[in-house]
C-alpha atoms as a printed R data frame, in Angstrom:
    type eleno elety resid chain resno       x       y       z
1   ATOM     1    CA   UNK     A     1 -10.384   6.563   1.282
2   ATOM     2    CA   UNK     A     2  -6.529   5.771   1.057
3   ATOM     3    CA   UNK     A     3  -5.643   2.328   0.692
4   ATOM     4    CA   UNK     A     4  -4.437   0.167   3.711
5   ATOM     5    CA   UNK     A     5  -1.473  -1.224   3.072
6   ATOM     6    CA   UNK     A     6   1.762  -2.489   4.701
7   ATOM     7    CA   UNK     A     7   5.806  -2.831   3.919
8   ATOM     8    CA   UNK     A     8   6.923  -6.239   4.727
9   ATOM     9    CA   UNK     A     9  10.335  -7.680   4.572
10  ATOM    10    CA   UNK     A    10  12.582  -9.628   7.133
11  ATOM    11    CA   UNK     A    11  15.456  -7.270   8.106
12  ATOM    12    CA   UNK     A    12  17.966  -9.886   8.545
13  ATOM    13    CA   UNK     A    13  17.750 -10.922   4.817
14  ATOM    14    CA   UNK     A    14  17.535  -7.412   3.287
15  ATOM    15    CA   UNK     A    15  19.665  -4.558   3.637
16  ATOM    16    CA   UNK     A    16  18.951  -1.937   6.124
17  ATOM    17    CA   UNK     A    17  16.735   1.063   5.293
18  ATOM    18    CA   UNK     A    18  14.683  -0.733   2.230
19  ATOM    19    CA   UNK     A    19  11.273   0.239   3.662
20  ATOM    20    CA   UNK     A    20  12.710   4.084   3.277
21  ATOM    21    CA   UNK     A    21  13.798   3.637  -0.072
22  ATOM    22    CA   UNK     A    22  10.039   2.462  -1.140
23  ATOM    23    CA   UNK     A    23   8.550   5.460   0.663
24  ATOM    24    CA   UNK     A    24  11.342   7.572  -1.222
25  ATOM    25    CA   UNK     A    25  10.104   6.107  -4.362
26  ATOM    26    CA   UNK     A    26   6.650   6.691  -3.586
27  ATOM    27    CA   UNK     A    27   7.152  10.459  -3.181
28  ATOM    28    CA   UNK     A    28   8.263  10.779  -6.305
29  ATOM    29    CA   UNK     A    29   6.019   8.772  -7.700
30  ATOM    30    CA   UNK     A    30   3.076  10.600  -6.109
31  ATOM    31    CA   UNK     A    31   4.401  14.008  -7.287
32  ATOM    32    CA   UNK     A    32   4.743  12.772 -10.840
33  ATOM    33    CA   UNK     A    33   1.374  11.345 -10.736
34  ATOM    34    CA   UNK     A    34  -0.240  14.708  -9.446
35  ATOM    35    CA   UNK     A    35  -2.927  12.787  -7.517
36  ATOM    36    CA   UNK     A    36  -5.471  15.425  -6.571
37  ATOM    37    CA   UNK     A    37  -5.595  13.401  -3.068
38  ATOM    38    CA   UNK     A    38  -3.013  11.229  -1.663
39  ATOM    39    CA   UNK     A    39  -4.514   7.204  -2.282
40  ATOM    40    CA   UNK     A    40  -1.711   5.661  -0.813
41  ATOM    41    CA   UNK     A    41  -1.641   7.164   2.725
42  ATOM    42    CA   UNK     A    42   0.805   6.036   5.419
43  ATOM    43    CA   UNK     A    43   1.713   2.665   5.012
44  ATOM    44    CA   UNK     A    44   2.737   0.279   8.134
45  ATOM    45    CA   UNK     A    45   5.709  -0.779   8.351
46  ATOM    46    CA   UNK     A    46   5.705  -4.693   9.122
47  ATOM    47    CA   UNK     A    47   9.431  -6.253  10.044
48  ATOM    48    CA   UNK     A    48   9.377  -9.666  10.522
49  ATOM    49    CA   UNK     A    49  11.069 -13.295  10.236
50  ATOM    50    CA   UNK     A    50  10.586 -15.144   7.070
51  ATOM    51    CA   UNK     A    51  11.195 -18.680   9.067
52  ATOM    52    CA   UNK     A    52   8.394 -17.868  11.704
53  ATOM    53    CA   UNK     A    53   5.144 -17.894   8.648
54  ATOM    54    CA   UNK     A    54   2.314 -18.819  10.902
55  ATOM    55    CA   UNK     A    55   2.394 -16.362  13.574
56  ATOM    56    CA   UNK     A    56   2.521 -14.145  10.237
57  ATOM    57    CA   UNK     A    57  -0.126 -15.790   8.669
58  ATOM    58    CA   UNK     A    58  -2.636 -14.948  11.575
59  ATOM    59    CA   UNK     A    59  -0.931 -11.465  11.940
60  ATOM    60    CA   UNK     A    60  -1.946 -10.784   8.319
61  ATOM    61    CA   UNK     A    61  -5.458 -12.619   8.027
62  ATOM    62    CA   UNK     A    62  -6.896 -10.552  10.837
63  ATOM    63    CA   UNK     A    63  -5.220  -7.283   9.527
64  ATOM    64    CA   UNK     A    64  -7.365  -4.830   7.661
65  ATOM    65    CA   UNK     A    65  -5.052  -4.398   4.482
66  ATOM    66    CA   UNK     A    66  -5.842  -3.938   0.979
67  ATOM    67    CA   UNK     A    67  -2.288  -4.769  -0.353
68  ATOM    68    CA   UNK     A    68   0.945  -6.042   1.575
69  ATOM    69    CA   UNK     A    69   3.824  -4.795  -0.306
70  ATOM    70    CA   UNK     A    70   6.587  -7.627   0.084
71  ATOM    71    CA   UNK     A    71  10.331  -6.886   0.095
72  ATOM    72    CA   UNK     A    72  12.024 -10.597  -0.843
73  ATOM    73    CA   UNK     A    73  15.801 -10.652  -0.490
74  ATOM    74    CA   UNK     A    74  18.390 -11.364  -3.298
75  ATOM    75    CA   UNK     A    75  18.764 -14.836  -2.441
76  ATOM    76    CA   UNK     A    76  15.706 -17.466  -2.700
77  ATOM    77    CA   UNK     A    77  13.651 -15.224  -3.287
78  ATOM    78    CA   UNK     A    78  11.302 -17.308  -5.538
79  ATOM    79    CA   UNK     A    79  11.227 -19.699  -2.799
80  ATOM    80    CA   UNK     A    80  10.114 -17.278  -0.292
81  ATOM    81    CA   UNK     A    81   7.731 -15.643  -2.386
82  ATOM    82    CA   UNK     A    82   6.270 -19.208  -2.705
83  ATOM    83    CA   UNK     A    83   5.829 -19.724   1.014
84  ATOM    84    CA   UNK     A    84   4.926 -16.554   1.932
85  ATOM    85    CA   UNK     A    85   1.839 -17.063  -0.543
86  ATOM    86    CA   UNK     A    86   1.097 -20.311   0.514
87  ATOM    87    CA   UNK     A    87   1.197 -20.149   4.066
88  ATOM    88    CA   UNK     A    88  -0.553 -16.888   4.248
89  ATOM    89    CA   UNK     A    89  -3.538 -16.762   1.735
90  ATOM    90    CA   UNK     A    90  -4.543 -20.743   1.753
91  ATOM    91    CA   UNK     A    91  -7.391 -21.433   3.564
92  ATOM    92    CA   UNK     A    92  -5.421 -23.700   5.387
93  ATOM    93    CA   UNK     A    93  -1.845 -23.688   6.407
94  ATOM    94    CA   UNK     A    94   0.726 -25.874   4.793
95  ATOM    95    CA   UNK     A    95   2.523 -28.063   7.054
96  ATOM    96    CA   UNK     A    96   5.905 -27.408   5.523
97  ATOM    97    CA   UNK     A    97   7.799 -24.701   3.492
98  ATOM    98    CA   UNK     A    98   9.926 -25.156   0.537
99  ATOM    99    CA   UNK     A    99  12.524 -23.738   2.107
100 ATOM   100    CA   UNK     A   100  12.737 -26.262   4.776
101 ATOM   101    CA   UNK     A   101  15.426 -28.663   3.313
102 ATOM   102    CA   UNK     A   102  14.876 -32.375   2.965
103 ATOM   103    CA   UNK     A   103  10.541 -32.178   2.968
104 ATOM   104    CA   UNK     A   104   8.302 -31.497  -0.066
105 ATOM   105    CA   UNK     A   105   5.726 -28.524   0.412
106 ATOM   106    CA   UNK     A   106   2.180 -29.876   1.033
107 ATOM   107    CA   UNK     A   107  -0.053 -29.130  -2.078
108 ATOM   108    CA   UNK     A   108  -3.914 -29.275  -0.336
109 ATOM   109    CA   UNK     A   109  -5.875 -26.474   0.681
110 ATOM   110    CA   UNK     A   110  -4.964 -24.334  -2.078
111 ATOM   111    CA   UNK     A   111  -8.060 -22.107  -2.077
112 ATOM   112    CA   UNK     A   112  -7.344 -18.658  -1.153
113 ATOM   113    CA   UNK     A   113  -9.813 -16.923   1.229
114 ATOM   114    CA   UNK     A   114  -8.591 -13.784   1.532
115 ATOM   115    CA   UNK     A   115  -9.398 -10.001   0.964
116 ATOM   116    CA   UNK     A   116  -5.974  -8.640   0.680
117 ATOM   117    CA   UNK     A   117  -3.390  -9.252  -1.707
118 ATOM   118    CA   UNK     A   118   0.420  -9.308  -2.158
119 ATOM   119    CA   UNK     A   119   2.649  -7.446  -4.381
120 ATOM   120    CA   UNK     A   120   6.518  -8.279  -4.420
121 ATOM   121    CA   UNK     A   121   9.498  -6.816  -5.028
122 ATOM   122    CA   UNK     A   122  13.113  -8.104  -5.178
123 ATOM   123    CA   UNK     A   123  15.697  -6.090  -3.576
124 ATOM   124    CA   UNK     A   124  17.777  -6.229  -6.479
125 ATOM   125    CA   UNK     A   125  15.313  -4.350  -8.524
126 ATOM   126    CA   UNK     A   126  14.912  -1.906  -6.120
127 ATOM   127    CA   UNK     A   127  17.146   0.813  -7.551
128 ATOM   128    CA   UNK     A   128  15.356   0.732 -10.927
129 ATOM   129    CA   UNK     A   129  12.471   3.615 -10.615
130 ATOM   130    CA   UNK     A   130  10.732   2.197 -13.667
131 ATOM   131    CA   UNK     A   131  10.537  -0.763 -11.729
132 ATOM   132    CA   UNK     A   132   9.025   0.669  -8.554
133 ATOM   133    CA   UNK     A   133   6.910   2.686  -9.852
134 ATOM   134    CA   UNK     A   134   4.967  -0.264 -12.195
135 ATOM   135    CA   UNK     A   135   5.011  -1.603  -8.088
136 ATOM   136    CA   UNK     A   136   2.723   1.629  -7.158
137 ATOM   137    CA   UNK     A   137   0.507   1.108 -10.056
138 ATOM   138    CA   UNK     A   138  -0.248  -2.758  -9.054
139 ATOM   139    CA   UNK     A   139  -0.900  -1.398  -5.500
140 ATOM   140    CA   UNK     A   140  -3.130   0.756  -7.114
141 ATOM   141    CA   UNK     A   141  -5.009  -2.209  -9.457
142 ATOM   142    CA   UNK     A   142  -4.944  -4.528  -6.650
143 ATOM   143    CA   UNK     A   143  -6.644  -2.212  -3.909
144 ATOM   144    CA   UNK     A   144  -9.242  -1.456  -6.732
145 ATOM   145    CA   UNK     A   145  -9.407   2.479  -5.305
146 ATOM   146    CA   UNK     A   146 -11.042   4.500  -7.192
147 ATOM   147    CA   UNK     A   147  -9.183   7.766  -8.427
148 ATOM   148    CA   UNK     A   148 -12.212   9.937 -10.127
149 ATOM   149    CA   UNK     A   149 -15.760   9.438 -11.110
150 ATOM   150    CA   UNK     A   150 -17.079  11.864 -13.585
151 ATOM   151    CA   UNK     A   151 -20.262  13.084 -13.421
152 ATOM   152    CA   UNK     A   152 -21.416  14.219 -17.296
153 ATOM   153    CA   UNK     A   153 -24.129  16.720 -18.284
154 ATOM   154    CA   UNK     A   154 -24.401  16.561 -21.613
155 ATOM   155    CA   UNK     A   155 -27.916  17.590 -23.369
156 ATOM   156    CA   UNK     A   156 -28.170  14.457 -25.737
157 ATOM   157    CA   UNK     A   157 -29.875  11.449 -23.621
158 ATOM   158    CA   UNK     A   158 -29.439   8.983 -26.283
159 ATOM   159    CA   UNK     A   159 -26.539   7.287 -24.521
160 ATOM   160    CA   UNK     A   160 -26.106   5.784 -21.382
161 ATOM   161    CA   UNK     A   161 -23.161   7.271 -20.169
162 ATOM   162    CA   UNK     A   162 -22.217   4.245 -17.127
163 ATOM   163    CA   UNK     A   163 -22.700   1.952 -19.695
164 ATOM   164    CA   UNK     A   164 -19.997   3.263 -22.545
165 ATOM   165    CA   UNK     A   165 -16.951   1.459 -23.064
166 ATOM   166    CA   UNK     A   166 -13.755   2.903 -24.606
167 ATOM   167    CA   UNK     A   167 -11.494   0.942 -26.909
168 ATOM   168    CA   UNK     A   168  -8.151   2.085 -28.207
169 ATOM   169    CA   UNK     A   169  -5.405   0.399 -30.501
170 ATOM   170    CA   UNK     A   170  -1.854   1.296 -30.951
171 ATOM   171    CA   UNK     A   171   0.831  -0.359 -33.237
172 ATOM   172    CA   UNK     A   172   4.498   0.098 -31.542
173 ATOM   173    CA   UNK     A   173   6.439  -0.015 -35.311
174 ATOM   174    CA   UNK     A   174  10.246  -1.129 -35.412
175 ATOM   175    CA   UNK     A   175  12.651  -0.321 -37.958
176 ATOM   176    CA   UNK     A   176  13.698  -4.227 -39.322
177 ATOM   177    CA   UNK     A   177  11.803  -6.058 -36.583
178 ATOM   178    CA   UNK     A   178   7.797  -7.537 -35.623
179 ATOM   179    CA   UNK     A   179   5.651  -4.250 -34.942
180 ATOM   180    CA   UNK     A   180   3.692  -4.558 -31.760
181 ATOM   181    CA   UNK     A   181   0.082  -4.314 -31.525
182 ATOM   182    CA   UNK     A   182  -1.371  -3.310 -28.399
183 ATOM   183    CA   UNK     A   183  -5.055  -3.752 -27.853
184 ATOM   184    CA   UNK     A   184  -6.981  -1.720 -24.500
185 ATOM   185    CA   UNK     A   185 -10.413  -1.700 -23.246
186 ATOM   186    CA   UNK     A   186 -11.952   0.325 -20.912
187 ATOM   187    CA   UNK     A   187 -15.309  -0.937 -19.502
188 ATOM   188    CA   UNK     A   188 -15.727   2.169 -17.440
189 ATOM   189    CA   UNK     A   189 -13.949   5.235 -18.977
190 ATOM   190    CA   UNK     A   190 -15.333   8.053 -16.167
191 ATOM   191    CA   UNK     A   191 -13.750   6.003 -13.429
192 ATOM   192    CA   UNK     A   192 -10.662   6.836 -12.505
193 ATOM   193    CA   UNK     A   193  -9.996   2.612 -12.051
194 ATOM   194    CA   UNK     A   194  -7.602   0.360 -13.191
195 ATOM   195    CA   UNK     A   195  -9.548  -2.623 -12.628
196 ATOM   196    CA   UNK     A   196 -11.807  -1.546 -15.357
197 ATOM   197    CA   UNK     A   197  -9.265  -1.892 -17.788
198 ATOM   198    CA   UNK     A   198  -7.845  -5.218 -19.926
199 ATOM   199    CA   UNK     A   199  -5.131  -4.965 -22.358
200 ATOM   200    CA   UNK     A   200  -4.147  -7.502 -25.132
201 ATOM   201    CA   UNK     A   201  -1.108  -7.551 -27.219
202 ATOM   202    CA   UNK     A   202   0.077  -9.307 -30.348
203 ATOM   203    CA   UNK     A   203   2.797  -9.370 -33.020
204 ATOM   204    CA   UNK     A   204   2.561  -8.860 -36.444
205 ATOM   205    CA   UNK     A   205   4.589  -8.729 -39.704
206 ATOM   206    CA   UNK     A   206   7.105  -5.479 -39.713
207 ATOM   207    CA   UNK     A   207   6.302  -5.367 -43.238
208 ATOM   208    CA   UNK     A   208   2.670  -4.575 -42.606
209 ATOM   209    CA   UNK     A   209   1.291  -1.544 -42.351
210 ATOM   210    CA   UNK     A   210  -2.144  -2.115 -41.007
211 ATOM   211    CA   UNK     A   211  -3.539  -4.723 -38.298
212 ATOM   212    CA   UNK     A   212  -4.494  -7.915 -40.256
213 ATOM   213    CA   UNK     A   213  -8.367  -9.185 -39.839
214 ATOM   214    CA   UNK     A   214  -7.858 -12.286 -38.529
215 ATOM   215    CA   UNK     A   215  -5.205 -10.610 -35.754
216 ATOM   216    CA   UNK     A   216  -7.778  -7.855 -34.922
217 ATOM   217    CA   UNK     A   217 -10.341 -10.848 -34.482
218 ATOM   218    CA   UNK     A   218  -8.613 -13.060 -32.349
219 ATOM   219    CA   UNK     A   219  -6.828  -9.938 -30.326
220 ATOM   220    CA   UNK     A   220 -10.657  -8.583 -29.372
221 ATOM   221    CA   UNK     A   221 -11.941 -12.178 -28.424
222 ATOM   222    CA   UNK     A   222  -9.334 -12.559 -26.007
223 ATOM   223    CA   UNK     A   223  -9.793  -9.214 -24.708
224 ATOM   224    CA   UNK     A   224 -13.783  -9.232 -24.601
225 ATOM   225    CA   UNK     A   225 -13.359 -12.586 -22.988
């Protein structure tokens, strides 16, 4: 099923066509990615006011969305990213924002209750595609959709297939610099899933030339963890 999702941003803080230029994105993004069906579908387009959070806080929590894809302006945007969290996914709503001058935020009721998730965006990164597109494949990690599930028919039956994990290492080498060892897992290799997947990095010595033990220990107990 393609995920539910939304475009949110206040369209007095942000410049005018933004939600376009994310579905622009995503086109291209979608033919690079030669998805054998669309997981994204048509997302809804939510405009709203940044200084009126609790009629978007019940607006949201009774919404059936996987992800809500947050456009935050150029200025406070830390803030607002902040509020927007808070006021949205606590179980209970804060009684002030930070970006109400003059009042500290309220700090209880920080359990989150909710099913959906958030994924932001400045607007200043907007016209970076490398940046967008590493939006679309948190979307995709945070809706947990499933791409593929392969179905194998092989004649040995020593293995249990669902129960195989796949572990890969890479060293990123650089000429007169740390080389760059990147540790990935892969608890379910015949799902098409990112949620499956853990990654661990570490640096090591440019004058080495293979992963030391003690690295390659610590690396795969903090990605088995």
């Amino acid at each position: 099923q393609p995920i539910q999702w939304a475009i949110l941003f206040d369209p007095s803080l942000t410049r005018h066509g933004c939600d376009q230029q994310i579905l622009n994105a995503l086109d291209t993004f979608k033919s690079k990615r030669r998805f054998e069906f669309d997981p994204f579908g048509q997302p809804q387009v939510l405009k709203r006011d940044f200084r009126e959070l609790g009629p978007l806080r019940e607006e949201l929590r009774r919404s059936q969305f996987s992800v809500v894809l947050c456009i935050l302006p150029e200025q406070n945007d830390s803030k607002i990213k902040l509020d927007i969290t808070r006021h949205t996914l606590f179980s209970e709503q804060p009684s002030t924002a930070l970006t109400t001058p003059n009042v500290s935020p309220s700090k209880k009721s920080a359990k989150r209750n909710q099913a959906f998730d958030f994924q932001f965006v400045c607007e200043r990164n907007m016209h970076k595609q490398n940046a967008l597109f590493n939006v679309f494949e948190s979307i995709l990690l945070k809706s947990k959709v499933i791409l593929y599930h392969l179905e194998l028919e092989l004649p040995a039956k020593v293995y249990d297939y669902n129960r195989c994990w796949m572990i890969g290492i890479k060293i990123l080498r650089k000429k007169g610099g740390a080389h760059l060892v990147n540790i990935s897992c892969n608890r379910a290799p015949f799902v098409g899933a990112l949620k499956f997947i853990t990654n661990h990095s570490a640096f090591i010595s440019g004058e080495s030339d293979v992963v030391p033990l003690n690295v390659m220990y610590q690396a795969c107990k903090k990605l088995l963890k």
